[in-house]
mmCIF file of C-alpha atoms and ligand atoms in Angstrom:
data_model
loop_
_atom_site.group_PDB
_atom_site.id
_atom_site.type_symbol
_atom_site.label_atom_id
_atom_site.label_comp_id
_atom_site.label_asym_id
_atom_site.label_seq_id
_atom_site.Cartn_x
_atom_site.Cartn_y
_atom_site.Cartn_z
ATOM 1 C CA MET Q 139 0.050 -0.186 0.202
ATOM 2 C CA THR Q 140 1.419 3.329 -1.042
ATOM 3 C CA LEU Q 141 1.382 5.222 2.316
ATOM 4 C CA ARG Q 142 0.008 8.835 2.276
ATOM 5 C CA LEU Q 143 2.111 11.002 4.413
ATOM 6 C CA ALA Q 144 1.393 14.234 5.894
ATOM 7 C CA VAL Q 145 4.934 16.188 6.642
ATOM 8 C CA LEU Q 146 5.313 18.969 9.435
ATOM 9 C CA ALA Q 147 8.383 20.813 9.668
ATOM 10 C CA SER Q 148 9.518 23.978 11.193
ATOM 11 C CA GLY Q 149 12.985 24.516 9.510
ATOM 12 C CA ARG Q 150 15.653 22.981 7.080
ATOM 13 C CA GLY Q 151 13.641 20.094 6.192
ATOM 14 C CA SER Q 152 16.387 17.567 5.601
ATOM 15 C CA ASN Q 153 14.460 14.712 6.809
ATOM 16 C CA LEU Q 154 11.702 15.715 4.715
ATOM 17 C CA GLN Q 155 14.179 16.286 1.642
ATOM 18 C CA ALA Q 156 15.115 12.265 2.607
ATOM 19 C CA ILE Q 157 11.568 11.216 2.202
ATOM 20 C CA LEU Q 158 10.925 12.958 -1.425
ATOM 21 C CA ASP Q 159 14.598 11.538 -2.282
ATOM 22 C CA ALA Q 160 13.805 8.221 -1.479
ATOM 23 C CA ILE Q 161 10.157 8.274 -3.017
ATOM 24 C CA ALA Q 162 11.645 9.756 -6.496
ATOM 25 C CA ALA Q 163 14.328 6.977 -6.462
ATOM 26 C CA GLY Q 164 11.761 4.259 -5.641
ATOM 27 C CA THR Q 165 12.895 3.109 -2.484
ATOM 28 C CA LEU Q 166 10.222 4.203 -0.573
ATOM 29 C CA ASP Q 167 6.505 3.365 -1.348
ATOM 30 C CA ALA Q 168 4.886 6.461 -0.213
ATOM 31 C CA GLU Q 169 3.206 9.805 -1.134
ATOM 32 C CA VAL Q 170 3.806 13.249 0.296
ATOM 33 C CA ILE Q 171 0.368 14.423 0.061
ATOM 34 C CA GLY Q 172 1.415 17.829 1.207
ATOM 35 C CA VAL Q 173 3.925 19.590 3.764
ATOM 36 C CA TRP Q 174 2.695 22.038 6.486
ATOM 37 C CA SER Q 175 4.918 24.332 8.926
ATOM 38 C CA ASP Q 176 4.118 26.927 11.502
ATOM 39 C CA ARG Q 177 6.899 29.141 10.023
ATOM 40 C CA LYS Q 178 6.596 30.842 6.549
ATOM 41 C CA ASP Q 179 10.503 31.239 5.644
ATOM 42 C CA ALA Q 180 10.594 27.067 6.548
ATOM 43 C CA GLN Q 181 13.451 26.014 4.208
ATOM 44 C CA ALA Q 182 10.956 22.704 4.307
ATOM 45 C CA LEU Q 183 8.618 24.528 2.620
ATOM 46 C CA VAL Q 184 11.002 25.635 -0.164
ATOM 47 C CA ARG Q 185 11.959 21.800 -0.526
ATOM 48 C CA ALA Q 186 8.287 20.888 -0.863
ATOM 49 C CA ARG Q 187 7.564 23.368 -3.662
ATOM 50 C CA ASP Q 188 10.522 22.653 -5.663
ATOM 51 C CA ALA Q 189 9.596 18.947 -5.543
ATOM 52 C CA GLY Q 190 6.023 20.096 -6.666
ATOM 53 C CA MET Q 191 4.344 19.099 -3.375
ATOM 54 C CA GLN Q 192 1.353 21.308 -1.428
ATOM 55 C CA ALA Q 193 3.214 23.475 1.151
ATOM 56 C CA HIS Q 194 1.642 25.432 3.291
ATOM 57 C CA ALA Q 195 2.340 27.937 6.412
ATOM 58 C CA ILE Q 196 -0.232 28.049 9.270
ATOM 59 C CA ARG Q 197 1.285 30.340 12.015
ATOM 60 C CA PRO Q 198 0.702 30.129 15.325
ATOM 61 C CA ARG Q 199 0.569 34.041 15.531
ATOM 62 C CA ASP Q 200 -2.283 34.271 13.074
ATOM 63 C CA PHE Q 201 -4.649 32.631 15.853
ATOM 64 C CA VAL Q 202 -5.777 33.487 19.286
ATOM 65 C CA ASP Q 203 -4.798 30.635 21.002
ATOM 66 C CA ARG Q 204 -3.038 26.997 20.419
ATOM 67 C CA ALA Q 205 -6.453 25.479 20.301
ATOM 68 C CA ALA Q 206 -7.526 27.768 17.341
ATOM 69 C CA HIS Q 207 -3.894 27.042 15.698
ATOM 70 C CA ASP Q 208 -4.284 23.222 16.304
ATOM 71 C CA ALA Q 209 -7.935 23.305 15.182
ATOM 72 C CA ALA Q 210 -7.001 25.065 11.817
ATOM 73 C CA LEU Q 211 -3.637 23.017 11.089
ATOM 74 C CA PHE Q 212 -5.075 19.693 11.831
ATOM 75 C CA GLY Q 213 -8.240 20.393 9.928
ATOM 76 C CA ALA Q 214 -6.577 20.837 7.096
ATOM 77 C CA LEU Q 215 -4.575 17.828 7.619
ATOM 78 C CA ASP Q 216 -7.868 15.738 8.194
ATOM 79 C CA ALA Q 217 -9.115 17.328 4.744
ATOM 80 C CA ALA Q 218 -6.098 16.164 3.031
ATOM 81 C CA GLY Q 219 -6.553 12.641 4.399
ATOM 82 C CA PRO Q 220 -3.110 10.996 5.538
ATOM 83 C CA ASP Q 221 -2.583 7.597 6.537
ATOM 84 C CA LEU Q 222 0.260 9.206 8.715
ATOM 85 C CA ILE Q 223 1.245 12.609 9.838
ATOM 86 C CA VAL Q 224 5.295 12.778 10.297
ATOM 87 C CA CYS Q 225 6.475 15.290 12.892
ATOM 88 C CA ALA Q 226 10.121 15.937 10.955
ATOM 89 C CA GLY Q 227 11.243 18.655 12.981
ATOM 90 C CA TYR Q 228 8.020 20.470 13.651
ATOM 91 C CA MET Q 229 9.021 22.193 16.738
ATOM 92 C CA ARG Q 230 5.538 23.403 18.336
ATOM 93 C CA LEU Q 231 3.442 21.719 21.095
ATOM 94 C CA ILE Q 232 0.543 20.092 19.870
ATOM 95 C CA GLY Q 233 -2.919 19.974 22.156
ATOM 96 C CA ALA Q 234 -3.277 16.656 23.826
ATOM 97 C CA ASP Q 235 -6.768 16.220 22.494
ATOM 98 C CA VAL Q 236 -5.894 16.659 19.024
ATOM 99 C CA LEU Q 237 -2.876 14.199 19.714
ATOM 100 C CA ALA Q 238 -5.157 11.349 21.514
ATOM 101 C CA ALA Q 239 -7.316 11.632 18.509
ATOM 102 C CA ARG Q 240 -4.491 10.595 16.063
ATOM 103 C CA ALA Q 241 -2.866 7.970 18.442
ATOM 104 C CA GLY Q 242 -0.848 5.654 16.328
ATOM 105 C CA ARG Q 243 -1.015 7.705 13.012
ATOM 106 C CA MET Q 244 1.421 10.174 13.984
ATOM 107 C CA ILE Q 245 5.313 9.867 14.455
ATOM 108 C CA ASN Q 246 8.188 12.144 15.463
ATOM 109 C CA ILE Q 247 12.030 12.175 15.139
ATOM 110 C CA HIS Q 248 13.810 13.023 17.635
ATOM 111 C CA PRO Q 249 17.649 13.751 17.958
ATOM 112 C CA SER Q 250 18.179 11.723 21.406
ATOM 113 C CA LEU Q 251 18.115 8.066 22.429
ATOM 114 C CA LEU Q 252 14.594 8.192 23.989
ATOM 115 C CA PRO Q 253 13.793 8.313 26.782
ATOM 116 C CA ASP Q 254 17.119 10.405 27.437
ATOM 117 C CA PHE Q 255 17.182 13.512 26.492
ATOM 118 C CA LYS Q 256 13.666 14.780 25.843
ATOM 119 C CA GLY Q 257 13.111 18.290 24.601
ATOM 120 C CA LEU Q 258 15.697 20.619 23.093
ATOM 121 C CA HIS Q 259 19.512 21.331 23.209
ATOM 122 C CA THR Q 260 19.856 17.343 22.963
ATOM 123 C CA HIS Q 261 23.435 17.272 21.685
ATOM 124 C CA GLN Q 262 25.090 19.964 24.356
ATOM 125 C CA ARG Q 263 23.117 17.710 27.006
ATOM 126 C CA ALA Q 264 24.733 14.565 26.072
ATOM 127 C CA LEU Q 265 27.804 16.096 25.969
ATOM 128 C CA ASP Q 266 27.831 17.900 29.506
ATOM 129 C CA ALA Q 267 26.405 14.453 30.576
ATOM 130 C CA GLY Q 268 29.715 12.534 29.477
ATOM 131 C CA VAL Q 269 27.299 9.569 27.501
ATOM 132 C CA PRO Q 270 29.418 7.284 25.213
ATOM 133 C CA GLU Q 271 26.435 6.904 22.683
ATOM 134 C CA HIS Q 272 23.829 9.189 21.441
ATOM 135 C CA GLY Q 273 21.449 9.043 18.405
ATOM 136 C CA ALA Q 274 18.042 9.408 17.271
ATOM 137 C CA SER Q 275 14.786 7.751 17.852
ATOM 138 C CA VAL Q 276 11.242 7.533 15.997
ATOM 139 C CA HIS Q 277 8.508 7.319 18.332
ATOM 140 C CA TYR Q 278 4.503 7.493 18.145
ATOM 141 C CA VAL Q 279 3.376 10.849 19.339
ATOM 142 C CA THR Q 280 1.346 11.009 22.406
ATOM 143 C CA ALA Q 281 0.148 13.954 24.845
ATOM 144 C CA GLU Q 282 3.582 13.240 26.914
ATOM 145 C CA LEU Q 283 6.393 15.759 25.049
ATOM 146 C CA ASP Q 284 9.042 13.215 23.385
ATOM 147 C CA GLY Q 285 7.536 10.573 25.353
ATOM 148 C CA GLY Q 286 5.462 8.515 23.282
ATOM 149 C CA PRO Q 287 6.492 4.635 22.706
ATOM 150 C CA VAL Q 288 9.912 4.140 20.727
ATOM 151 C CA ILE Q 289 9.653 2.417 17.235
ATOM 152 C CA ALA Q 290 12.872 2.508 16.267
ATOM 153 C CA GLN Q 291 16.488 3.918 17.262
ATOM 154 C CA ALA Q 292 19.829 4.828 15.493
ATOM 155 C CA ARG Q 293 22.942 4.842 17.755
ATOM 156 C CA VAL Q 294 26.429 6.830 17.307
ATOM 157 C CA PRO Q 295 29.113 7.214 19.053
ATOM 158 C CA VAL Q 296 30.127 10.379 21.104
ATOM 159 C CA LEU Q 297 33.704 10.735 20.093
ATOM 160 C CA PRO Q 298 36.746 12.663 21.699
ATOM 161 C CA GLY Q 299 36.804 16.302 20.905
ATOM 162 C CA ASP Q 300 33.110 16.509 19.868
ATOM 163 C CA ASP Q 301 30.867 19.676 20.117
ATOM 164 C CA ALA Q 302 27.518 20.123 19.714
ATOM 165 C CA ALA Q 303 27.637 20.888 16.084
ATOM 166 C CA THR Q 304 29.863 17.628 15.093
ATOM 167 C CA LEU Q 305 27.427 15.303 17.476
ATOM 168 C CA SER Q 306 24.392 16.674 15.780
ATOM 169 C CA ALA Q 307 26.008 16.143 12.079
ATOM 170 C CA ARG Q 308 26.646 12.506 13.045
ATOM 171 C CA VAL Q 309 23.183 12.188 14.795
ATOM 172 C CA LEU Q 310 21.742 13.897 11.642
ATOM 173 C CA GLY Q 311 23.414 11.582 9.160
ATOM 174 C CA ARG Q 312 21.924 8.574 10.543
ATOM 175 C CA GLU Q 313 18.469 10.190 10.811
ATOM 176 C CA HIS Q 314 17.567 10.010 7.720
ATOM 177 C CA PRO Q 315 18.333 6.202 7.058
ATOM 178 C CA LEU Q 316 15.984 5.878 10.495
ATOM 179 C CA LEU Q 317 13.134 7.528 9.326
ATOM 180 C CA LEU Q 318 13.341 6.269 5.931
ATOM 181 C CA GLU Q 319 13.346 2.376 7.198
ATOM 182 C CA THR Q 320 10.841 3.065 9.974
ATOM 183 C CA LEU Q 321 8.460 4.647 7.260
ATOM 184 C CA ARG Q 322 9.099 1.308 5.219
ATOM 185 C CA TRP Q 323 8.236 -1.301 7.964
ATOM 186 C CA ILE Q 324 4.830 0.916 8.851
ATOM 187 C CA ALA Q 325 4.145 1.107 4.953
ATOM 188 C CA ALA Q 326 4.655 -2.827 5.071
ATOM 189 C CA GLY Q 327 2.177 -2.921 8.128
ATOM 190 C CA ARG Q 328 5.108 -4.323 10.156
ATOM 191 C CA VAL Q 329 4.744 -1.914 13.019
ATOM 192 C CA ALA Q 330 1.808 -0.528 15.090
ATOM 193 C CA LEU Q 331 1.004 1.266 18.306
ATOM 194 C CA HIS Q 332 -0.672 -1.326 20.886
ATOM 195 C CA GLU Q 333 -1.991 0.348 24.320
ATOM 196 C CA ALA Q 334 1.463 1.489 25.930
ATOM 197 C CA GLY Q 335 4.074 -0.089 23.432
ATOM 198 C CA ILE Q 336 4.838 -1.116 19.798
ATOM 199 C CA HIS Q 337 4.182 -4.505 18.098
ATOM 200 C CA VAL Q 338 6.454 -5.445 15.477
ATOM 201 C CA ASP Q 339 5.273 -8.265 13.275
ATOM 202 C CA GLY Q 340 2.054 -8.725 15.462
ATOM 203 C CA ARG Q 341 4.306 -9.228 18.927
ATOM 204 C CA ALA Q 342 5.282 -6.654 21.445
ATOM 205 C CA SER Q 343 8.507 -5.378 21.098
ATOM 206 C CA GLY Q 344 11.141 -3.075 22.204
ATOM 207 C CA PRO Q 345 13.010 -0.347 19.931
ATOM 208 C CA LEU Q 346 14.255 -1.818 16.368
ATOM 209 C CA GLN Q 347 17.901 -0.628 15.772
ATOM 210 C CA LEU Q 348 19.184 0.633 12.564
ATOM 211 C CA ALA Q 349 21.779 -1.561 11.303
ATOM 212 C CA ALA Q 350 24.990 -0.047 9.525
ATOM 213 C CA THR Q 351 23.071 -1.543 6.562
ATOM 214 C CA ASP Q 352 20.538 1.371 7.041
ATOM 215 C CA ARG Q 353 18.034 -1.554 7.719
ATOM 216 C CA PHE Q 354 16.349 -3.220 10.758
ATOM 217 C CA PRO Q 355 17.806 -6.943 11.297
HETATM 218 C C1 GAR P 680 16.155 17.113 13.235
HETATM 219 O O1 GAR P 680 17.884 17.099 14.166
HETATM 220 C C2 GAR P 680 15.281 16.703 14.455
HETATM 221 O O2 GAR P 680 15.657 15.432 15.096
HETATM 222 C C3 GAR P 680 14.923 17.549 15.245
HETATM 223 O O3 GAR P 680 15.133 18.701 14.506
HETATM 224 C C4 GAR P 680 15.950 18.195 13.205
HETATM 225 C C5 GAR P 680 15.290 18.936 12.009
HETATM 226 O O4 GAR P 680 15.992 18.837 11.071
HETATM 227 N N1 GAR P 680 13.801 17.223 15.977
HETATM 228 C C6 GAR P 680 13.385 17.718 17.007
HETATM 229 O O5 GAR P 680 14.568 18.305 17.721
HETATM 230 C C7 GAR P 680 12.256 17.411 18.051
HETATM 231 N N2 GAR P 680 11.915 17.816 19.026
HETATM 232 P P1 GAR P 680 15.393 18.950 9.449
HETATM 233 O O6 GAR P 680 14.729 20.184 9.342
HETATM 234 O O7 GAR P 680 16.718 19.054 8.752
HETATM 235 O O8 GAR P 680 14.945 17.523 9.232
#
């Protein structure tokens, strides 16, 4: 089944680009039916338009409160009818009721090995904590910020001399294959949200781990 994706992005859009490139290359059976941003100047919108996609900015400042912004954004998303909403660098909080209504149909990529380092500045916080390993996670979105069940992770070493920029670049290089492989497994119906955790091939599972081959074993 070709997975119909709606992508939410606030900034650079490199994860969106990875999705668009994989679809164009025939390595991901999906279709991006639209890209939505909370920022008019998001590079992600430029990337989407360059690829011939629908791209929309729905800015919080144009609404009286978060609930009104959520209603506009998710009203537009529902009208487009995605199978899955992908938060790819979407940096705004979304109301709990909106998220609850979409449980299992919305994922986020986060630059840490969750449950470690939820929230912002994950690379600097990993360095400050002195962890030997860092990485990225894809998880189902729930009302708890960066707290939904983790589907898959990619790990990188923290190397001597790393700063937030070098570590972030190393993680980003693994984010793209991680997100693509996760989307392939979702498209193939191999991963689903079940109560508090994920099921893989119909069984309760911990997070899938991305191998050096860019695949899940
Ligand atoms: C990515 O590193 C993603 O993991 C992170 O924002 C970056 C977006 O990059 N997301 C979060 O921090 C969400 N809490 P991109 O715009 O180039 O895809």
